[in-house]
mmCIF file of C-alpha atoms in Angstrom:
data_model
loop_
_atom_site.group_PDB
_atom_site.id
_atom_site.type_symbol
_atom_site.label_atom_id
_atom_site.label_comp_id
_atom_site.label_asym_id
_atom_site.label_seq_id
_atom_site.Cartn_x
_atom_site.Cartn_y
_atom_site.Cartn_z
ATOM 1 C CA ARG A 1 0.000 0.000 0.000
ATOM 2 C CA ARG A 2 1.503 3.334 -0.993
ATOM 3 C CA ALA A 3 0.887 6.432 1.158
ATOM 4 C CA GLY A 4 3.004 9.418 0.199
ATOM 5 C CA SER A 5 6.565 8.126 0.197
ATOM 6 C CA LEU A 6 5.699 5.054 2.317
ATOM 7 C CA LEU A 7 5.328 1.559 0.865
ATOM 8 C CA CYS A 8 4.147 -1.536 2.775
ATOM 9 C CA THR A 9 4.797 -5.077 1.494
ATOM 10 C CA ALA A 10 3.718 -8.302 3.186
ATOM 11 C CA ALA A 11 5.104 -11.836 3.191
ATOM 12 C CA THR A 12 3.900 -14.946 4.987
ATOM 13 C CA THR A 13 6.336 -17.303 6.675
ATOM 14 C CA LEU A 14 6.626 -20.826 5.280
ATOM 15 C CA ASP A 15 4.680 -22.392 8.164
ATOM 16 C CA ASN A 16 1.858 -19.800 7.851
ATOM 17 C CA THR A 17 2.236 -18.873 11.523
ATOM 18 C CA ALA A 18 3.181 -15.238 10.960
ATOM 19 C CA THR A 19 3.042 -12.481 8.389
ATOM 20 C CA ASP A 20 5.832 -9.916 8.106
ATOM 21 C CA THR A 21 4.929 -6.514 6.764
ATOM 22 C CA ALA A 22 7.869 -4.433 5.593
ATOM 23 C CA ILE A 23 7.686 -0.644 5.825
ATOM 24 C CA TRP A 24 9.669 1.222 3.191
ATOM 25 C CA ARG A 25 10.404 4.933 2.851
ATOM 26 C CA ASP A 26 12.044 6.298 -0.265
ATOM 27 C CA GLY A 27 13.371 2.863 -1.168
ATOM 28 C CA VAL A 28 14.791 2.166 2.294
ATOM 29 C CA ARG A 29 13.314 -0.508 4.554
ATOM 30 C CA ILE A 30 12.756 1.251 7.853
ATOM 31 C CA ALA A 31 10.746 -1.300 9.868
ATOM 32 C CA THR A 32 9.139 -4.733 9.927
ATOM 33 C CA VAL A 33 5.820 -5.462 11.614
ATOM 34 C CA THR A 34 5.021 -9.094 12.340
ATOM 35 C CA SER A 35 1.455 -10.316 12.715
ATOM 36 C CA TYR A 36 0.719 -13.597 14.459
ATOM 37 C CA ALA A 37 -3.000 -13.529 13.737
ATOM 38 C CA GLU A 38 -4.368 -16.988 13.001
ATOM 39 C CA VAL A 39 -5.056 -17.662 9.346
ATOM 40 C CA PRO A 40 -8.744 -18.669 8.834
ATOM 41 C CA ILE A 41 -9.159 -22.276 7.730
ATOM 42 C CA ILE A 42 -12.362 -21.438 5.843
ATOM 43 C CA SER A 43 -12.522 -19.075 2.882
ATOM 44 C CA PRO A 44 -16.172 -18.329 2.110
ATOM 45 C CA SER A 45 -17.192 -18.242 -1.532
ATOM 46 C CA VAL A 46 -20.362 -16.164 -1.633
ATOM 47 C CA THR A 47 -22.616 -15.081 -4.480
ATOM 48 C CA MET A 48 -24.801 -12.072 -3.724
ATOM 49 C CA LEU A 49 -28.171 -11.910 -5.475
ATOM 50 C CA THR A 50 -31.295 -9.803 -5.438
ATOM 51 C CA VAL A 51 -34.313 -12.049 -5.938
ATOM 52 C CA GLY A 52 -38.074 -11.878 -6.081
ATOM 53 C CA GLU A 53 -40.447 -9.008 -6.737
ATOM 54 C CA ARG A 54 -39.087 -7.133 -3.728
ATOM 55 C CA ASP A 55 -35.412 -7.503 -4.693
ATOM 56 C CA LEU A 56 -34.540 -9.455 -1.572
ATOM 57 C CA ARG A 57 -30.862 -9.257 -0.727
ATOM 58 C CA THR A 58 -29.653 -12.835 -0.664
ATOM 59 C CA ALA A 59 -26.354 -14.665 -0.235
ATOM 60 C CA VAL A 60 -25.818 -18.134 -1.714
ATOM 61 C CA LEU A 61 -23.035 -20.545 -0.800
ATOM 62 C CA PHE A 62 -22.159 -23.931 -2.283
ATOM 63 C CA PRO A 63 -19.603 -26.500 -1.121
ATOM 64 C CA SER A 64 -16.040 -25.458 -1.902
ATOM 65 C CA ASP A 65 -15.672 -28.387 -4.304
ATOM 66 C CA HIS A 66 -19.047 -27.994 -5.998
ATOM 67 C CA VAL A 67 -19.026 -28.119 -9.790
ATOM 68 C CA PRO A 68 -21.987 -26.134 -11.184
ATOM 69 C CA GLY A 69 -24.591 -28.388 -12.706
ATOM 70 C CA SER A 70 -22.982 -31.581 -11.415
ATOM 71 C CA ARG A 71 -25.531 -32.375 -8.704
ATOM 72 C CA ARG A 72 -28.632 -30.960 -7.068
ATOM 73 C CA LEU A 73 -27.990 -30.224 -3.413
ATOM 74 C CA PRO A 74 -30.384 -30.013 -0.468
ATOM 75 C CA VAL A 75 -30.882 -26.473 0.782
ATOM 76 C CA ILE A 76 -30.424 -24.973 4.210
ATOM 77 C CA MET A 77 -32.023 -21.568 4.666
ATOM 78 C CA SER A 78 -30.177 -19.679 7.409
ATOM 79 C CA PRO A 79 -32.003 -16.409 8.138
ATOM 80 C CA TYR A 80 -32.313 -14.000 10.986
ATOM 81 C CA GLY A 81 -35.152 -12.267 9.216
ATOM 82 C CA GLY A 82 -36.217 -9.780 11.861
ATOM 83 C CA PRO A 83 -35.698 -6.119 12.754
ATOM 84 C CA HIS A 84 -32.327 -4.671 13.734
ATOM 85 C CA ALA A 85 -30.069 -7.190 11.979
ATOM 86 C CA ARG A 86 -28.914 -7.776 8.419
ATOM 87 C CA MET A 87 -27.311 -11.068 7.439
ATOM 88 C CA ALA A 88 -26.937 -10.746 3.652
ATOM 89 C CA VAL A 89 -24.018 -8.318 3.673
ATOM 90 C CA GLU A 90 -20.663 -8.261 1.904
ATOM 91 C CA THR A 91 -18.477 -8.431 4.987
ATOM 92 C CA GLY A 92 -15.333 -10.520 5.432
ATOM 93 C CA LEU A 93 -15.906 -13.692 7.407
ATOM 94 C CA MET A 94 -19.617 -13.050 7.915
ATOM 95 C CA TYR A 95 -20.183 -16.356 6.147
ATOM 96 C CA GLY A 96 -17.643 -18.587 7.892
ATOM 97 C CA THR A 97 -20.309 -20.731 9.535
ATOM 98 C CA ALA A 98 -22.459 -20.722 6.402
ATOM 99 C CA GLN A 99 -19.531 -21.938 4.295
ATOM 100 C CA TRP A 100 -18.761 -24.683 6.809
ATOM 101 C CA LEU A 101 -22.383 -25.824 6.582
ATOM 102 C CA ALA A 102 -22.264 -25.667 2.793
ATOM 103 C CA ASP A 103 -19.123 -27.806 2.804
ATOM 104 C CA GLN A 104 -21.116 -30.555 4.495
ATOM 105 C CA GLY A 105 -23.029 -30.941 1.228
ATOM 106 C CA TYR A 106 -25.642 -28.180 1.124
ATOM 107 C CA CYS A 107 -26.603 -25.037 -0.697
ATOM 108 C CA VAL A 108 -26.871 -22.449 2.085
ATOM 109 C CA VAL A 109 -29.111 -19.430 1.531
ATOM 110 C CA VAL A 110 -29.035 -16.301 3.696
ATOM 111 C CA SER A 111 -31.700 -13.736 2.864
ATOM 112 C CA ASP A 112 -32.940 -10.513 4.472
ATOM 113 C CA GLY A 113 -36.679 -9.956 4.211
ATOM 114 C CA ARG A 114 -39.101 -7.194 5.079
ATOM 115 C CA GLY A 115 -38.511 -5.596 8.444
ATOM 116 C CA THR A 116 -34.729 -5.986 8.327
ATOM 117 C CA PRO A 117 -32.783 -2.707 8.379
ATOM 118 C CA GLY A 118 -31.149 -0.793 5.557
ATOM 119 C CA ARG A 119 -34.035 -0.514 3.091
ATOM 120 C CA GLY A 120 -35.832 2.605 4.340
ATOM 121 C CA PRO A 121 -38.742 3.413 6.678
ATOM 122 C CA ALA A 122 -41.489 1.744 4.617
ATOM 123 C CA TRP A 123 -39.506 -1.501 4.551
ATOM 124 C CA ASP A 124 -38.853 -1.289 8.293
ATOM 125 C CA ARG A 125 -42.523 -0.699 9.064
ATOM 126 C CA SER A 126 -43.876 -3.468 6.856
ATOM 127 C CA VAL A 127 -43.932 -5.809 9.872
ATOM 128 C CA ARG A 128 -46.125 -3.497 11.938
ATOM 129 C CA GLY A 129 -48.851 -5.582 13.519
ATOM 130 C CA ASP A 130 -47.525 -8.878 12.118
ATOM 131 C CA LEU A 131 -44.032 -10.216 12.767
ATOM 132 C CA ALA A 132 -44.819 -13.535 11.099
ATOM 133 C CA THR A 133 -46.373 -13.229 7.655
ATOM 134 C CA PRO A 134 -43.976 -10.780 5.922
ATOM 135 C CA ALA A 135 -40.901 -12.544 7.325
ATOM 136 C CA LEU A 136 -42.032 -15.968 6.153
ATOM 137 C CA GLU A 137 -43.149 -14.740 2.737
ATOM 138 C CA ALA A 138 -39.662 -13.323 2.200
ATOM 139 C CA GLN A 139 -37.962 -16.662 2.885
ATOM 140 C CA VAL A 140 -40.293 -18.437 0.478
ATOM 141 C CA ALA A 141 -39.568 -15.829 -2.207
ATOM 142 C CA ALA A 142 -35.823 -16.055 -1.574
ATOM 143 C CA LEU A 143 -35.866 -19.831 -1.962
ATOM 144 C CA GLU A 144 -37.853 -19.567 -5.181
ATOM 145 C CA GLY A 145 -35.426 -16.962 -6.510
ATOM 146 C CA VAL A 146 -32.371 -19.077 -5.742
ATOM 147 C CA ALA A 147 -34.014 -22.152 -7.286
ATOM 148 C CA ALA A 148 -34.687 -20.149 -10.452
ATOM 149 C CA ALA A 149 -31.081 -18.925 -10.558
ATOM 150 C CA TYR A 150 -29.609 -22.403 -9.972
ATOM 151 C CA PRO A 151 -32.113 -24.929 -11.391
ATOM 152 C CA ASP A 152 -29.446 -27.615 -11.822
ATOM 153 C CA ASP A 153 -27.800 -27.102 -8.431
ATOM 154 C CA VAL A 154 -30.536 -27.012 -5.776
ATOM 155 C CA ASP A 155 -33.083 -29.611 -4.736
ATOM 156 C CA THR A 156 -36.205 -27.863 -3.465
ATOM 157 C CA SER A 157 -37.684 -31.190 -2.353
ATOM 158 C CA ARG A 158 -35.141 -31.157 0.489
ATOM 159 C CA VAL A 159 -35.154 -27.800 2.259
ATOM 160 C CA GLY A 160 -34.133 -27.252 5.851
ATOM 161 C CA ILE A 161 -34.217 -23.998 7.763
ATOM 162 C CA ARG A 162 -32.206 -22.969 10.793
ATOM 163 C CA GLY A 163 -32.091 -19.835 12.904
ATOM 164 C CA TRP A 164 -31.504 -18.348 16.319
ATOM 165 C CA SER A 165 -33.617 -15.911 18.329
ATOM 166 C CA PHE A 166 -35.896 -14.227 15.757
ATOM 167 C CA GLY A 167 -34.384 -16.674 13.301
ATOM 168 C CA GLY A 168 -35.484 -19.507 15.583
ATOM 169 C CA PHE A 169 -39.005 -18.116 15.619
ATOM 170 C CA LEU A 170 -38.903 -17.863 11.820
ATOM 171 C CA SER A 171 -37.565 -21.399 11.400
ATOM 172 C CA ALA A 172 -40.353 -22.875 13.512
ATOM 173 C CA LEU A 173 -42.928 -20.743 11.711
ATOM 174 C CA ALA A 174 -41.653 -22.000 8.351
ATOM 175 C CA VAL A 175 -42.235 -25.693 8.999
ATOM 176 C CA LEU A 176 -45.490 -25.054 10.848
ATOM 177 C CA SER A 177 -47.053 -22.817 8.205
ATOM 178 C CA ARG A 178 -45.383 -24.005 4.987
ATOM 179 C CA PRO A 179 -44.494 -27.700 5.351
ATOM 180 C CA ASP A 180 -44.982 -27.961 1.604
ATOM 181 C CA ILE A 181 -41.794 -25.926 1.166
ATOM 182 C CA PHE A 182 -39.748 -26.402 4.355
ATOM 183 C CA HIS A 183 -39.032 -29.976 5.367
ATOM 184 C CA ALA A 184 -37.058 -29.691 8.623
ATOM 185 C CA ALA A 185 -36.149 -26.986 11.121
ATOM 186 C CA VAL A 186 -33.493 -26.282 13.717
ATOM 187 C CA VAL A 187 -35.121 -23.810 16.078
ATOM 188 C CA GLY A 188 -32.617 -21.977 18.270
ATOM 189 C CA ALA A 189 -33.667 -19.906 21.307
ATOM 190 C CA PRO A 190 -37.009 -19.033 19.686
ATOM 191 C CA VAL A 191 -39.533 -16.431 20.689
ATOM 192 C CA THR A 192 -42.637 -18.583 20.513
ATOM 193 C CA GLU A 193 -45.021 -16.197 22.264
ATOM 194 C CA TRP A 194 -44.368 -12.454 21.917
ATOM 195 C CA ARG A 195 -46.183 -11.699 25.157
ATOM 196 C CA LEU A 196 -43.162 -13.271 26.861
ATOM 197 C CA TYR A 197 -40.569 -11.103 25.132
ATOM 198 C CA ASP A 198 -39.017 -7.717 25.922
ATOM 199 C CA THR A 199 -41.737 -5.064 25.792
ATOM 200 C CA GLY A 200 -39.327 -2.376 24.541
ATOM 201 C CA TYR A 201 -38.805 -4.447 21.403
ATOM 202 C CA THR A 202 -42.156 -6.131 20.902
ATOM 203 C CA GLU A 203 -44.481 -3.199 21.536
ATOM 204 C CA ARG A 204 -42.613 -1.179 18.926
ATOM 205 C CA TYR A 205 -44.074 -3.505 16.280
ATOM 206 C CA LEU A 206 -47.185 -5.081 17.796
ATOM 207 C CA GLY A 207 -48.379 -2.347 20.139
ATOM 208 C CA LEU A 208 -49.724 -3.046 23.614
ATOM 209 C CA PRO A 209 -51.046 -6.589 24.055
ATOM 210 C CA GLN A 210 -54.210 -5.334 25.733
ATOM 211 C CA ASP A 211 -54.883 -2.989 22.815
ATOM 212 C CA ASN A 212 -53.823 -5.282 19.957
ATOM 213 C CA PRO A 213 -54.348 -8.913 21.030
ATOM 214 C CA ASP A 214 -54.917 -9.992 17.420
ATOM 215 C CA ALA A 215 -51.427 -8.823 16.453
ATOM 216 C CA TYR A 216 -49.920 -10.979 19.195
ATOM 217 C CA ASP A 217 -52.065 -13.940 18.237
ATOM 218 C CA ARG A 218 -51.021 -13.612 14.562
ATOM 219 C CA SER A 219 -47.372 -13.653 15.581
ATOM 220 C CA SER A 220 -47.539 -16.514 18.099
ATOM 221 C CA LEU A 221 -46.345 -20.047 17.426
ATOM 222 C CA ILE A 222 -48.347 -21.652 20.231
ATOM 223 C CA PRO A 223 -51.675 -21.883 18.329
ATOM 224 C CA LEU A 224 -49.810 -23.410 15.369
ATOM 225 C CA ALA A 225 -48.379 -26.318 17.358
ATOM 226 C CA PRO A 226 -50.973 -28.854 16.146
ATOM 227 C CA GLN A 227 -49.865 -28.183 12.547
ATOM 228 C CA LEU A 228 -46.367 -29.641 12.961
ATOM 229 C CA THR A 229 -45.715 -32.460 10.494
ATOM 230 C CA ARG A 230 -41.996 -31.986 9.866
ATOM 231 C CA PRO A 231 -38.914 -32.867 11.958
ATOM 232 C CA MET A 232 -38.053 -30.120 14.444
ATOM 233 C CA LEU A 233 -35.091 -29.736 16.784
ATOM 234 C CA ILE A 234 -35.503 -26.990 19.400
ATOM 235 C CA ILE A 235 -32.378 -25.703 21.193
ATOM 236 C CA HIS A 236 -32.461 -23.349 24.164
ATOM 237 C CA GLY A 237 -29.992 -22.222 26.817
ATOM 238 C CA LEU A 238 -31.459 -22.651 30.285
ATOM 239 C CA ALA A 239 -29.700 -19.471 31.448
ATOM 240 C CA ASP A 240 -31.016 -17.381 28.554
ATOM 241 C CA ASP A 241 -31.850 -13.929 29.936
ATOM 242 C CA ASN A 242 -32.943 -12.501 26.592
ATOM 243 C CA VAL A 243 -35.408 -15.015 25.177
ATOM 244 C CA VAL A 244 -36.384 -16.763 28.386
ATOM 245 C CA VAL A 245 -36.648 -20.542 28.250
ATOM 246 C CA ALA A 246 -40.371 -20.308 29.080
ATOM 247 C CA ASN A 247 -40.825 -19.713 25.330
ATOM 248 C CA THR A 248 -39.532 -23.178 24.498
ATOM 249 C CA LEU A 249 -41.234 -24.836 27.476
ATOM 250 C CA GLN A 250 -44.662 -23.478 26.524
ATOM 251 C CA PHE A 251 -44.156 -24.352 22.869
ATOM 252 C CA SER A 252 -42.934 -27.862 23.599
ATOM 253 C CA SER A 253 -45.857 -28.384 25.956
ATOM 254 C CA ALA A 254 -48.281 -27.315 23.213
ATOM 255 C CA LEU A 255 -46.599 -29.661 20.728
ATOM 256 C CA LEU A 256 -46.781 -32.535 23.185
ATOM 257 C CA ALA A 257 -50.441 -31.819 23.970
ATOM 258 C CA ALA A 258 -51.151 -31.960 20.233
ATOM 259 C CA GLY A 259 -49.272 -35.245 19.884
ATOM 260 C CA ARG A 260 -46.605 -33.750 17.622
ATOM 261 C CA PRO A 261 -43.170 -35.422 17.895
ATOM 262 C CA HIS A 262 -40.222 -33.061 18.269
ATOM 263 C CA ALA A 263 -36.840 -32.916 19.985
ATOM 264 C CA VAL A 264 -35.667 -30.402 22.594
ATOM 265 C CA LEU A 265 -31.974 -29.892 23.379
ATOM 266 C CA PRO A 266 -31.594 -27.932 26.657
ATOM 267 C CA LEU A 267 -28.222 -26.274 27.272
ATOM 268 C CA SER A 268 -27.383 -26.066 30.949
ATOM 269 C CA GLY A 269 -25.606 -22.859 31.966
ATOM 270 C CA VAL A 270 -25.803 -21.388 28.460
ATOM 271 C CA THR A 271 -27.211 -17.919 27.834
ATOM 272 C CA HIS A 272 -28.696 -16.548 24.626
ATOM 273 C CA MET A 273 -25.858 -16.574 22.087
ATOM 274 C CA THR A 274 -23.910 -19.688 23.174
ATOM 275 C CA PRO A 275 -20.485 -18.022 23.545
ATOM 276 C CA GLN A 276 -18.756 -21.202 24.728
ATOM 277 C CA GLU A 277 -16.640 -22.392 21.778
ATOM 278 C CA VAL A 278 -16.906 -26.112 22.513
ATOM 279 C CA VAL A 279 -20.686 -25.885 22.923
ATOM 280 C CA ALA A 280 -21.069 -23.819 19.741
ATOM 281 C CA GLU A 281 -18.972 -26.276 17.723
ATOM 282 C CA ASN A 282 -20.842 -29.332 18.935
ATOM 283 C CA LEU A 283 -24.183 -27.604 18.342
ATOM 284 C CA LEU A 284 -23.251 -27.156 14.676
ATOM 285 C CA ARG A 285 -22.351 -30.830 14.471
ATOM 286 C CA ALA A 286 -25.677 -31.729 16.062
ATOM 287 C CA GLU A 287 -27.460 -29.559 13.474
ATOM 288 C CA VAL A 288 -25.648 -31.271 10.615
ATOM 289 C CA ASP A 289 -26.545 -34.703 11.988
ATOM 290 C CA PHE A 290 -30.174 -33.610 12.314
ATOM 291 C CA PHE A 291 -30.386 -32.293 8.752
ATOM 292 C CA ALA A 292 -28.545 -35.313 7.346
ATOM 293 C CA SER A 293 -31.285 -37.528 8.762
ATOM 294 C CA ALA A 294 -34.261 -35.224 8.187
ATOM 295 C CA LEU A 295 -33.365 -34.381 4.569
ATOM 296 C CA ALA A 296 -32.180 -37.804 3.503
ATOM 297 C CA ARG A 297 -33.643 -39.075 0.250
#
């Protein structure tokens, strides 16, 4: 990089344990800066698309060794899908986990739907009074758009969906409401009943529960429990102080009362975002095992 009369050049040591950056001024090497930062073992290969009538911002990842047109892969949708967070962004290692999942033999799709930030006030407010319908419609449209872009590379008869927090809510909603499209779900730390969630967040979109009970009912998973016909794995930290575990307990109870088989993985001592590296790694392996079984031919 040249800045005035300064020039920086970099070289990596043979064992890839360090990178030396030489600082030159007017042709004279004046310093060397050594970085010992770990070299990532995953290099995401991401294609950014805009799909559907609403130009949904969508990221698509295939296995590192995938040859286009050589095989049709099962799909894993991996959204957040709610307010305050974008996932389909062109940012460095944003897709490290997604690429790892793709390398297990999947097409991974990350798409931001209505209500996610960065598209203007009307887009933000499109979820007012209903946190469910617009978010789910966006994931369906994103899947259809990716399938149209890669007809020889994706198998829409085998579609899983995974998510955490709002993404967990959206994953459960997907298999409950659209089992014709979504065939298995990993549901992480889900808000299943918005009356149980933080009022400062929820009332911004649904209003007061006593004034707008219909909005809360439209956005609740509990009444949908009897509709479950697809494999579902629910994961929740028992020490979660953001989305309290009562969400999963009430939902699981409703599923059980309706006679709907499902699996619940409780995480003792784990809070909302699972910061423990060993736990996070083994959770991903558990997800892959679940999808391998649920999406098998």
